[in-house]
């Protein structure tokens, strides 16, 4: 990681904010919720079924950590008050964990060690922490506090985040404000404004933006005040003065609904003060460089690595805002407006470093542009991807100097300031990665826009929850559950807590990066007309024993990685698991797949004895080889060999084996989709084999690549 010298650009000067226009009607969120609920009645009479919306839900990890008693709005506390963290052991065995708080804000990042915990089977422990002791104590901007537990169970190391906490202090230092869900409310409270609304309105957004560039408060007990026009940022503990690494380079940002963007000018300095008339200072430190924006995700539970597997290539905690629409401002002036590139960057823009520099990035529409040379289209644009709800992220642009070259880089960090916006950030990070991925099978702009719904789970259409995956409690009766994908829509909703029950866990399906990419994989296969047409309902196509899902402790048991199904069902889920693996790994010999439900690990002793260990998610699995026992390869062939059957697991390793591995004989994603499309009407191994033979010229090495891999991975039953 490069070393960076710290140079902060303070907010000083007037900024006018131009409302971003958005014509993307969001049919799901604009529909009155009451209508959604009412429309559920009779939904099952329509003859629709879950068949067309394969569902994913996640199981509970072995240990979890979360804040206690902070549901809902903004809490006002004295500086000596304590908060409670609840650490829970969900296993029937003793587990140990380390608990830390990762705190970022005011351009700094700190860790607070809360010690080692040992929990009895199923024990719940409470750990208190005083937010008044936070090493980062902002006034008018936010500190983000993420609890993180690390534990090892069955030789698998897991590092899991809990929900982030937003924290800010009153200007007089006698009070502080916290919320799990509403960072904008915390920021407004810190500025002495009302926090009665859960989401900032237009006037509130203008107020929030006035504090965006400020760095006011305390870091490590030292006073920070960013009124100077150019300053050196505080160095983190242990670093030599003025130096740090890129992880510490954290600017501030505000997220809000696109419709709430303020139309009047706002002033970017002063907290709670009136407009300040500023004569623009002399241009200092003039730069002509790109401005690069990154999605800052906090909540992925499945990218923390593991023991004995290759690490993922994309951890996405800081992901380029690829192909998002953005506007770059210097004081009142729009310096650049357009679509960011694959790295989340503008082209080179000339600006003065001592002006108020801000970028507004919209997550509502992502699209990879066409590549043209001399007005000839070499590669068409991708289909448009519309993420709902429509959100804009305004961030300060900060400047750092690389060491030793001395060249400058300009960055903006796009953090959500409330929980629903975190779902948007996580989804945009994964979609940006997929759109940047070569040979991604993604439809071109001739396809209708893909609607990505982060505010609700599986829907039959724009207004109705899938009745089999909806919640009936008083709190959640208007929310659909789980995650689903179809050709032109994907949905991400709350997870389930118990098999067969309809109880949301409070966790969201976007907490797994693999779940997000999995549903996009369904959309890719459906859009290509490559989904097997002869699929049955899971109820009518369900494995048992080692090839069933009874070991899944919560989440739905419709299907799981190791369940046996007819080839049609096994293929469609296996393709989605494979697609998510492609999204998180570069093509190469091996890859990591992180699974979000309970996984059966099988271990053979020297005497042939078999030990089963149930691993709670996230389960990191190397997929560079088929599932293998001392006897044969392939999960279904090992444990429930049956003609015409396979598993998600077997299709996952097979598809990686033919498309993930580096070889001149690698079938492309589009070739695989073409083969699946030809084989779809009566899908099975023989149809797939016939379509493979028809896809290529006789004697093509790609035919033998596919046939040999099918035999090895056991999808040819
Ligand atoms: Zn699926």
XYZ file of C-alpha atoms and ligand atoms in Angstrom:
718
model
C 0.000 0.000 0.000
C 1.319 3.405 -0.915
C 2.276 5.885 1.725
C 0.487 9.168 1.549
C 1.442 12.516 2.909
C -1.531 14.219 4.441
C -2.951 17.381 3.052
C -6.518 18.216 3.902
C -8.501 20.713 1.929
C -10.689 22.618 4.303
C -14.118 23.831 3.445
C -14.046 27.554 2.938
C -16.243 29.394 0.512
C -19.700 29.290 -0.965
C -21.103 26.277 -2.727
C -24.212 26.071 -4.797
C -25.847 22.736 -5.060
C -27.580 21.782 -8.266
C -30.321 19.246 -7.955
C -29.529 16.105 -9.857
C -32.381 15.283 -12.147
C -33.600 11.748 -12.236
C -36.233 10.453 -14.562
C -35.925 6.865 -13.507
C -39.332 6.135 -12.109
C -39.037 3.611 -9.341
C -42.183 1.623 -9.742
C -41.696 -0.409 -6.586
C -40.993 2.363 -4.105
C -43.468 4.856 -5.544
C -46.269 2.370 -5.052
C -48.137 3.031 -1.802
C -47.130 0.436 0.757
C -50.715 -0.177 1.777
C -51.482 -1.241 -1.756
C -48.607 -3.712 -1.653
C -49.998 -5.226 1.477
C -53.557 -5.389 0.210
C -52.449 -6.874 -3.074
C -51.069 -9.870 -1.236
C -54.599 -11.115 -0.793
C -55.356 -13.428 -3.643
C -51.800 -13.440 -4.926
C -51.754 -17.213 -4.800
C -54.894 -17.347 -6.965
C -52.983 -15.976 -9.901
C -51.180 -19.226 -10.538
C -47.824 -17.530 -10.046
C -45.178 -19.360 -8.163
C -41.781 -18.977 -6.598
C -40.420 -20.960 -9.525
C -39.506 -17.847 -11.456
C -37.842 -16.143 -8.519
C -35.156 -18.369 -6.986
C -34.681 -17.244 -3.422
C -31.662 -16.816 -1.201
C -31.532 -16.184 2.502
C -28.654 -16.372 4.917
C -28.168 -18.371 8.097
C -26.882 -16.938 11.366
C -23.102 -17.027 11.966
C -21.642 -18.889 14.964
C -21.145 -15.610 16.814
C -22.680 -12.194 16.326
C -22.175 -8.741 17.798
C -24.666 -5.879 17.809
C -25.526 -2.738 19.698
C -28.267 -3.098 22.288
C -31.331 -0.914 22.664
C -30.609 1.536 19.864
C -33.360 0.637 17.403
C -35.106 3.600 15.881
C -34.062 7.209 16.062
C -31.334 9.369 17.532
C -30.374 8.987 21.211
C -29.065 11.953 23.191
C -26.597 10.932 25.901
C -24.361 12.533 28.487
C -20.660 12.138 27.821
C -20.341 9.718 30.761
C -23.126 7.393 29.525
C -22.420 3.852 28.380
C -23.674 1.814 25.448
C -24.000 -1.945 25.441
C -22.743 -4.388 22.857
C -24.382 -7.803 22.819
C -22.088 -10.679 21.861
C -23.900 -13.940 21.251
C -22.644 -17.506 20.893
C -25.065 -19.422 18.650
C -23.260 -22.767 18.984
C -23.498 -25.613 21.514
C -19.829 -25.279 22.370
C -17.501 -22.822 24.102
C -16.214 -20.106 21.776
C -13.676 -17.319 22.264
C -13.609 -14.047 20.407
C -11.777 -10.760 20.347
C -13.924 -7.648 20.176
C -12.739 -4.357 18.728
C -14.382 -1.120 17.686
C -13.201 0.375 14.414
C -13.860 4.107 14.465
C -13.450 6.462 11.519
C -14.131 10.161 11.105
C -12.378 13.557 10.954
C -9.944 12.092 8.437
C -8.682 9.506 10.911
C -9.258 5.874 11.789
C -8.723 4.253 15.191
C -9.213 0.824 16.769
C -10.424 0.393 20.334
C -9.690 -3.038 21.801
C -12.528 -4.252 24.024
C -10.714 -7.452 24.933
C -11.016 -11.207 24.657
C -14.318 -12.897 25.499
C -15.018 -16.543 26.241
C -18.650 -17.570 25.889
C -20.314 -20.747 27.131
C -22.615 -22.623 24.729
C -25.468 -20.308 23.641
C -24.273 -17.636 26.064
C -25.038 -13.957 25.586
C -22.531 -11.473 27.024
C -22.883 -7.733 27.312
C -19.901 -5.421 26.982
C -20.223 -1.743 27.784
C -18.419 1.116 26.089
C -18.600 4.819 26.778
C -18.932 6.762 23.507
C -17.674 9.820 25.405
C -14.284 8.078 25.430
C -14.153 7.781 21.624
C -10.706 8.811 20.308
C -12.539 10.466 17.402
C -15.099 13.024 18.595
C -16.528 15.085 15.731
C -18.778 18.123 15.992
C -21.078 18.643 12.987
C -19.769 15.616 11.113
C -19.898 11.891 11.833
C -17.774 9.241 13.434
C -18.687 5.747 12.260
C -18.188 3.065 14.888
C -18.181 -0.545 13.670
C -17.925 -3.381 16.225
C -16.013 -6.374 14.922
C -15.555 -9.833 16.425
C -12.914 -12.338 15.387
C -13.190 -15.983 16.308
C -12.008 -19.385 15.177
C -14.311 -22.379 15.106
C -13.484 -25.786 13.611
C -10.194 -24.316 12.334
C -12.058 -21.689 10.343
C -11.158 -18.091 11.190
C -14.002 -15.595 10.863
C -13.997 -11.824 11.196
C -17.480 -10.344 11.379
C -18.746 -6.765 11.597
C -21.817 -5.712 13.534
C -23.974 -2.777 12.593
C -22.245 0.556 12.493
C -23.077 3.289 14.969
C -23.174 6.954 14.007
C -21.686 9.264 16.637
C -21.306 13.054 16.958
C -20.913 15.540 19.795
C -22.660 18.772 20.743
C -20.607 21.924 20.224
C -20.461 22.545 23.999
C -19.031 19.060 24.565
C -21.600 18.152 27.237
C -23.772 15.867 25.131
C -23.351 13.325 22.387
C -25.716 11.800 19.857
C -25.813 8.236 18.571
C -27.952 6.200 16.206
C -27.699 2.829 14.512
C -29.855 3.873 11.593
C -29.899 7.637 11.136
C -26.546 9.346 10.628
C -28.166 12.436 9.144
C -30.195 12.852 12.341
C -27.039 12.523 14.458
C -25.274 15.145 12.367
C -28.236 17.524 12.575
C -28.456 17.061 16.359
C -24.761 17.809 16.660
C -25.407 21.058 14.783
C -28.236 21.960 17.164
C -30.995 21.152 14.661
C -34.193 19.160 15.088
C -33.922 15.422 14.549
C -37.621 14.605 14.528
C -37.569 13.306 10.974
C -35.990 9.963 10.242
C -34.766 11.097 6.841
C -33.460 14.537 6.076
C -35.705 16.745 3.957
C -34.468 19.257 1.374
C -33.788 22.028 3.889
C -32.003 19.601 6.155
C -29.793 18.457 3.311
C -28.686 22.056 2.761
C -27.847 22.270 6.467
C -25.990 18.962 6.379
C -23.915 20.050 3.415
C -22.751 23.185 5.216
C -20.738 20.994 7.567
C -19.440 18.580 4.965
C -15.953 19.998 4.672
C -15.504 20.777 8.344
C -13.136 18.827 10.495
C -14.137 20.042 13.887
C -13.888 18.175 17.163
C -11.167 16.106 18.796
C -8.835 13.332 17.651
C -6.925 11.551 20.441
C -7.887 14.393 22.766
C -6.313 16.983 20.479
C -8.514 19.751 19.172
C -9.120 19.728 15.421
C -10.541 22.731 13.602
C -10.331 22.960 9.844
C -11.000 26.662 9.319
C -7.580 27.203 7.705
C -7.811 26.806 3.953
C -5.092 24.183 3.763
C -3.937 21.950 6.548
C -2.003 18.870 7.332
C -4.216 16.111 8.631
C -3.631 14.606 12.032
C -1.388 11.581 11.808
C -2.677 8.355 13.344
C -0.991 6.974 16.434
C 2.214 5.180 15.550
C 2.672 6.855 12.177
C 5.394 9.398 11.634
C 4.087 12.939 11.486
C 2.116 13.761 8.382
C 2.251 10.265 6.932
C -0.196 7.456 6.837
C -1.550 4.865 4.473
C -4.473 5.021 2.093
C -6.888 3.414 4.545
C -6.629 6.452 6.763
C -7.637 8.767 3.979
C -11.199 9.266 4.981
C -13.268 12.262 3.931
C -16.790 12.994 5.016
C -19.971 12.511 3.013
C -23.743 12.836 3.266
C -26.279 10.580 1.567
C -29.844 11.639 0.858
C -32.743 10.948 -1.512
C -32.179 12.419 -4.946
C -35.538 14.171 -4.709
C -34.339 15.996 -1.568
C -31.352 17.678 -3.191
C -31.380 21.357 -2.167
C -31.766 23.909 -4.943
C -30.525 26.945 -3.023
C -26.928 27.855 -2.365
C -25.446 26.600 0.842
C -22.363 27.780 2.614
C -19.753 25.190 3.305
C -18.200 26.524 6.470
C -19.485 27.424 9.882
C -21.844 25.358 11.970
C -25.245 26.811 12.573
C -24.100 30.203 11.313
C -25.626 32.239 8.499
C -24.225 32.586 5.010
C -20.708 33.956 4.880
C -19.731 36.186 1.984
C -16.391 35.017 0.750
C -14.155 36.481 -1.908
C -12.539 33.495 -3.591
C -8.900 33.362 -2.556
C -6.014 33.320 -4.985
C -5.739 29.972 -6.715
C -3.239 27.886 -4.810
C -1.715 24.545 -5.696
C -3.438 24.287 -9.068
C -3.918 20.683 -10.128
C -4.977 18.939 -13.325
C -5.739 15.401 -12.214
C -8.671 12.960 -12.109
C -11.009 13.015 -9.115
C -11.764 9.468 -7.970
C -14.728 8.356 -5.849
C -15.049 5.156 -3.871
C -18.018 3.370 -2.299
C -17.202 2.764 1.369
C -19.023 -0.340 2.545
C -19.088 -1.346 6.178
C -21.387 -4.290 6.380
C -20.139 -7.201 4.261
C -20.044 -10.258 6.491
C -18.531 -12.643 3.948
C -15.344 -10.978 2.742
C -13.208 -11.380 5.872
C -11.176 -14.287 4.518
C -10.620 -17.701 6.033
C -7.984 -20.318 6.699
C -7.042 -22.800 3.995
C -8.685 -20.956 1.119
C -7.366 -18.444 -1.368
C -8.305 -14.876 -0.464
C -10.875 -13.064 -2.598
C -9.400 -10.560 -5.032
C -12.045 -7.912 -4.322
C -12.833 -7.193 -0.693
C -15.012 -4.213 -1.719
C -14.611 -2.339 1.579
C -13.403 0.504 -0.620
C -14.696 -0.030 -4.155
C -14.490 2.279 -7.179
C -17.758 4.110 -7.907
C -17.572 2.584 -11.380
C -19.883 3.942 -14.087
C -21.898 6.115 -11.681
C -23.029 9.592 -12.682
C -21.237 12.400 -10.869
C -20.825 16.170 -10.658
C -17.583 17.763 -9.433
C -17.832 21.225 -7.861
C -15.234 23.848 -7.038
C -17.004 26.457 -4.907
C -20.058 27.426 -6.964
C -18.811 26.065 -10.224
C -19.541 22.779 -11.915
C -16.100 21.669 -13.072
C -17.171 18.373 -14.590
C -20.320 16.323 -15.012
C -20.694 12.866 -16.498
C -20.239 9.130 -16.006
C -17.255 7.976 -13.945
C -14.932 5.390 -15.488
C -14.240 1.826 -14.297
C -11.971 3.213 -11.552
C -14.651 5.630 -10.336
C -12.623 8.555 -11.726
C -13.357 11.651 -13.764
C -11.011 12.528 -16.608
C -8.312 15.032 -15.583
C -9.935 18.232 -14.304
C -8.155 21.496 -13.481
C -8.957 22.979 -10.073
C -7.492 25.113 -7.294
C -6.688 23.103 -4.171
C -7.735 25.883 -1.813
C -11.353 26.000 -3.011
C -14.267 24.022 -1.611
C -14.085 20.792 -3.571
C -17.026 18.439 -3.537
C -18.377 15.626 -5.658
C -21.999 14.501 -5.875
C -22.314 10.867 -6.966
C -25.650 9.283 -7.787
C -26.130 5.551 -7.265
C -29.455 5.523 -9.081
C -28.183 4.627 -12.537
C -25.052 2.713 -13.513
C -24.145 1.970 -17.113
C -20.897 1.035 -18.794
C -20.642 3.282 -21.864
C -20.057 2.053 -25.400
C -16.514 1.952 -26.736
C -16.326 3.726 -30.095
C -13.498 4.534 -32.455
C -14.122 6.950 -35.343
C -17.859 6.765 -34.686
C -17.785 2.993 -35.002
C -19.078 1.092 -31.994
C -16.494 -1.503 -31.001
C -18.334 -2.588 -27.864
C -21.925 -1.569 -27.175
C -22.943 -0.005 -23.871
C -24.105 -2.308 -21.119
C -27.739 -2.388 -20.140
C -28.637 0.360 -17.683
C -28.856 -0.624 -14.012
C -31.231 1.390 -11.837
C -30.752 1.030 -8.094
C -33.684 2.010 -5.914
C -34.222 3.966 -3.795
C -32.497 6.756 -5.755
C -29.727 8.184 -3.614
C -27.120 10.919 -4.008
C -23.863 10.865 -2.044
C -22.123 14.218 -1.506
C -18.509 13.977 -0.398
C -15.614 16.312 0.195
C -12.739 15.851 -2.216
C -9.466 15.463 -0.362
C -5.994 15.694 -1.771
C -3.056 13.489 -0.869
C 0.516 13.444 -2.057
C 2.091 10.108 -2.808
C 5.484 9.273 -1.410
C 8.096 9.356 -2.832
C 6.869 10.585 -6.241
C 5.200 13.679 -4.813
C 2.315 13.463 -7.271
C -1.147 14.359 -6.040
C -4.275 12.250 -5.998
C -7.812 13.533 -5.370
C -10.254 11.213 -3.632
C -13.819 11.248 -2.373
C -15.133 8.622 0.041
C -18.822 7.802 -0.388
C -20.228 6.709 2.972
C -23.907 6.143 3.629
C -25.371 8.246 6.402
C -28.264 5.958 7.211
C -28.883 2.254 7.185
C -31.069 1.960 4.045
C -28.446 3.925 2.117
C -25.859 1.353 3.218
C -27.832 -1.248 1.229
C -27.512 1.042 -1.804
C -23.750 1.501 -1.304
C -23.124 -2.234 -0.970
C -25.189 -3.023 -4.056
C -23.502 -0.293 -6.120
C -20.060 -1.593 -5.077
C -20.838 -5.124 -6.303
C -22.532 -3.932 -9.511
C -19.605 -1.633 -10.302
C -17.284 -4.593 -9.966
C -19.476 -6.770 -12.222
C -19.793 -4.070 -14.901
C -15.982 -3.692 -14.878
C -15.422 -7.436 -15.173
C -14.285 -8.718 -18.593
C -16.472 -11.341 -20.299
C -19.232 -10.743 -17.747
C -22.144 -12.011 -19.858
C -23.981 -8.824 -18.934
C -26.677 -7.782 -21.432
C -26.073 -4.812 -23.721
C -28.112 -1.625 -23.896
C -30.588 -3.358 -26.195
C -31.973 -5.019 -23.043
C -34.408 -3.075 -20.866
C -32.976 -1.488 -17.730
C -32.315 -3.824 -14.803
C -34.235 -2.656 -11.724
C -32.321 -3.360 -8.500
C -34.579 -3.035 -5.462
C -32.679 -2.684 -2.184
C -35.710 -1.622 -0.168
C -37.689 -4.832 -0.449
C -37.302 -8.574 -0.857
C -38.831 -11.058 -3.270
C -41.728 -9.655 -5.262
C -43.911 -11.258 -7.883
C -44.257 -7.951 -9.681
C -44.053 -4.260 -8.888
C -46.635 -4.371 -6.121
C -46.902 -7.836 -4.614
C -44.656 -9.727 -2.216
C -44.078 -13.336 -3.077
C -46.592 -14.751 -0.578
C -44.256 -17.590 0.351
C -41.432 -15.240 1.280
C -43.201 -12.347 2.989
C -43.462 -11.368 6.621
C -46.677 -11.180 8.589
C -45.668 -9.554 11.869
C -46.946 -6.097 12.738
C -43.538 -4.588 12.145
C -42.814 -6.216 8.838
C -46.219 -6.787 7.279
C -45.370 -4.468 4.422
C -41.956 -5.951 3.755
C -41.114 -8.856 1.512
C -38.258 -11.108 2.540
C -35.071 -12.623 1.130
C -33.306 -11.993 -2.166
C -34.500 -12.967 -5.638
C -33.457 -12.412 -9.220
C -35.253 -12.399 -12.555
C -34.350 -11.070 -15.988
C -35.202 -7.415 -15.376
C -35.536 -7.197 -11.577
C -33.544 -8.225 -8.533
C -34.697 -7.754 -4.945
C -32.819 -7.609 -1.646
C -34.801 -7.783 1.581
C -34.546 -8.838 5.237
C -33.180 -12.284 6.094
C -35.184 -14.972 7.885
C -34.451 -16.145 11.405
C -35.965 -19.625 11.529
C -36.765 -22.410 9.110
C -40.366 -22.200 8.033
C -40.861 -19.111 10.155
C -41.326 -15.668 8.749
C -39.330 -13.718 11.294
C -36.848 -11.136 10.043
C -33.505 -11.252 11.814
C -32.868 -7.529 11.523
C -30.145 -8.363 9.053
C -30.344 -7.658 5.359
C -29.496 -9.836 2.375
C -27.084 -7.184 1.059
C -24.755 -7.975 3.970
C -23.387 -10.813 1.838
C -21.548 -9.574 -1.256
C -21.978 -13.049 -2.727
C -25.768 -12.849 -2.274
C -25.858 -9.563 -4.178
C -23.826 -11.016 -7.041
C -25.797 -14.299 -6.924
C -29.055 -12.539 -7.828
C -27.305 -10.590 -10.594
C -26.162 -14.000 -11.871
C -29.796 -15.134 -12.059
C -30.622 -11.959 -13.975
C -27.785 -12.620 -16.449
C -28.897 -16.207 -17.084
C -32.595 -15.286 -17.385
C -31.838 -12.295 -19.633
C -29.881 -14.527 -22.001
C -32.853 -16.903 -22.255
C -30.462 -19.493 -20.832
C -32.490 -20.660 -17.832
C -33.639 -24.292 -17.933
C -37.350 -24.327 -18.782
C -38.160 -27.697 -17.230
C -37.586 -26.708 -13.620
C -39.915 -27.960 -10.916
C -40.988 -26.340 -7.689
C -38.395 -27.043 -5.004
C -41.149 -28.766 -3.019
C -41.352 -31.381 -5.776
C -37.611 -31.636 -6.294
C -35.963 -31.967 -2.929
C -33.033 -34.121 -1.821
C -32.797 -35.898 1.520
C -30.137 -36.913 4.023
C -26.654 -35.731 3.098
C -28.206 -34.316 -0.082
C -30.963 -32.360 1.681
C -31.093 -29.027 3.505
C -32.233 -30.198 6.945
C -28.870 -29.091 8.363
C -29.608 -25.464 7.461
C -30.340 -24.040 10.897
C -32.232 -20.986 9.696
C -32.971 -19.351 6.386
C -35.049 -21.248 3.865
C -34.491 -24.924 3.094
C -35.802 -24.725 -0.471
C -32.305 -25.271 -1.750
C -28.762 -25.219 -0.413
C -25.267 -25.688 -1.797
C -25.197 -29.438 -1.112
C -28.802 -30.378 -1.887
C -29.502 -32.756 -4.764
C -31.948 -31.591 -7.410
C -32.848 -32.438 -10.949
C -30.248 -30.923 -13.269
C -32.490 -27.962 -14.169
C -32.754 -26.668 -10.590
C -29.164 -27.575 -9.717
C -27.883 -25.704 -12.756
C -29.764 -22.488 -12.189
C -28.583 -22.100 -8.584
C -25.105 -23.388 -9.413
C -24.786 -20.814 -12.190
C -25.690 -18.019 -9.754
C -23.102 -19.267 -7.201
C -20.525 -19.451 -9.999
C -21.374 -15.937 -11.195
C -20.845 -14.514 -7.718
C -17.516 -16.360 -7.518
C -16.461 -14.780 -10.830
C -17.438 -11.367 -9.456
C -15.214 -11.659 -6.360
C -12.205 -13.400 -7.937
C -9.986 -12.869 -10.947
C -10.030 -15.768 -13.352
C -7.228 -18.073 -12.254
C -6.492 -21.532 -10.936
C -8.368 -21.238 -7.672
C -11.092 -19.011 -6.282
C -12.964 -18.421 -3.055
C -16.702 -18.838 -2.782
C -18.236 -17.578 0.468
C -21.434 -19.382 1.320
C -24.230 -17.768 3.299
C -26.028 -20.822 4.701
C -24.946 -23.714 6.906
C -22.378 -25.944 5.186
C -21.577 -29.634 5.814
C -17.823 -30.139 6.059
C -16.817 -33.775 5.546
C -13.515 -35.062 6.944
C -12.212 -38.584 6.342
C -9.951 -40.257 8.909
C -7.073 -42.590 8.034
C -9.337 -45.571 8.725
C -11.982 -44.224 6.366
C -14.167 -42.868 9.170
C -16.273 -39.858 8.227
C -16.739 -36.804 10.450
C -19.331 -34.154 9.671
C -18.942 -30.609 10.978
C -21.685 -28.075 10.449
C -20.116 -24.727 9.614
C -22.166 -21.593 10.121
C -21.762 -18.826 7.553
C -19.797 -17.171 6.217
C -18.113 -20.348 4.943
C -15.135 -19.723 2.672
C -14.765 -22.583 0.179
C -12.031 -23.082 -2.408
C -13.663 -23.988 -5.710
C -10.569 -24.649 -7.838
C -11.226 -28.394 -7.566
C -14.354 -30.554 -7.386
C -15.610 -31.801 -4.029
C -13.427 -34.852 -3.438
C -13.451 -37.854 -1.078
C -11.063 -40.835 -0.981
C -13.579 -42.571 -3.254
C -14.654 -40.199 -6.019
C -15.376 -36.588 -6.993
C -18.596 -34.582 -6.994
C -20.978 -34.093 -4.067
C -24.027 -35.864 -5.475
C -21.983 -38.679 -7.041
C -20.373 -39.315 -3.632
C -23.433 -39.221 -1.405
C -26.620 -39.704 -3.427
C -25.693 -40.767 -6.935
C -28.867 -40.553 -9.011
C -29.342 -40.254 -12.761
C -30.356 -36.772 -13.896
C -29.359 -35.167 -10.579
C -26.669 -32.814 -9.383
C -26.106 -30.002 -6.878
C -25.341 -26.280 -6.841
C -21.928 -27.210 -5.471
C -21.106 -29.485 -8.422
C -22.255 -26.944 -11.036
C -20.319 -24.206 -9.214
C -16.980 -26.057 -9.316
C -17.657 -27.322 -12.863
C -18.397 -23.844 -14.232
C -15.332 -22.395 -12.492
C -13.327 -25.330 -13.869
C -14.258 -24.467 -17.462
C -14.620 -20.665 -17.293
C -12.567 -19.550 -14.303
C -9.310 -21.281 -15.064
C -6.644 -19.708 -17.253
C -6.494 -21.703 -20.412
C -6.524 -21.068 -24.116
C -9.333 -23.586 -24.261
C -11.546 -21.589 -21.880
C -15.166 -21.308 -23.019
C -16.283 -17.691 -22.633
C -19.248 -16.631 -20.520
C -21.222 -15.811 -23.652
C -20.462 -19.257 -25.099
C -21.662 -20.885 -21.873
C -24.865 -18.845 -21.985
C -25.340 -19.841 -25.614
C -24.936 -23.531 -24.730
C -27.379 -23.201 -21.823
C -29.826 -21.407 -24.085
C -29.704 -24.197 -26.677
C -30.162 -26.813 -23.959
C -32.883 -25.054 -21.998
C -36.112 -26.620 -23.287
C -35.469 -30.102 -21.880
C -32.440 -29.419 -19.733
C -30.291 -32.292 -18.541
C -26.751 -33.501 -19.077
C -27.415 -34.986 -22.526
C -29.043 -31.759 -23.742
C -26.080 -29.773 -22.366
C -23.606 -32.152 -24.035
C -25.434 -31.957 -27.386
C -25.527 -28.155 -27.193
C -21.798 -28.098 -26.401
C -21.034 -30.184 -29.481
C -23.210 -27.903 -31.612
C -21.603 -24.731 -30.191
C -18.108 -25.363 -31.553
C -16.484 -26.720 -34.700
C -15.780 -30.469 -34.582
C -12.531 -31.283 -32.748
C -12.585 -27.924 -30.913
C -10.494 -28.249 -27.774
C -13.280 -26.425 -25.897
C -15.564 -29.436 -26.351
C -13.094 -31.702 -24.590
C -12.520 -29.043 -21.902
C -16.233 -29.126 -21.068
C -16.674 -32.899 -21.383
C -13.629 -33.712 -19.241
C -14.657 -31.194 -16.583
C -18.201 -32.601 -16.485
C -16.819 -36.063 -15.769
C -14.463 -34.711 -13.100
C -17.064 -32.566 -11.305
C -19.953 -34.996 -11.637
C -22.502 -32.872 -13.484
C -22.869 -35.548 -16.183
C -25.186 -37.837 -14.227
Zn -30.623 -18.308 -6.310
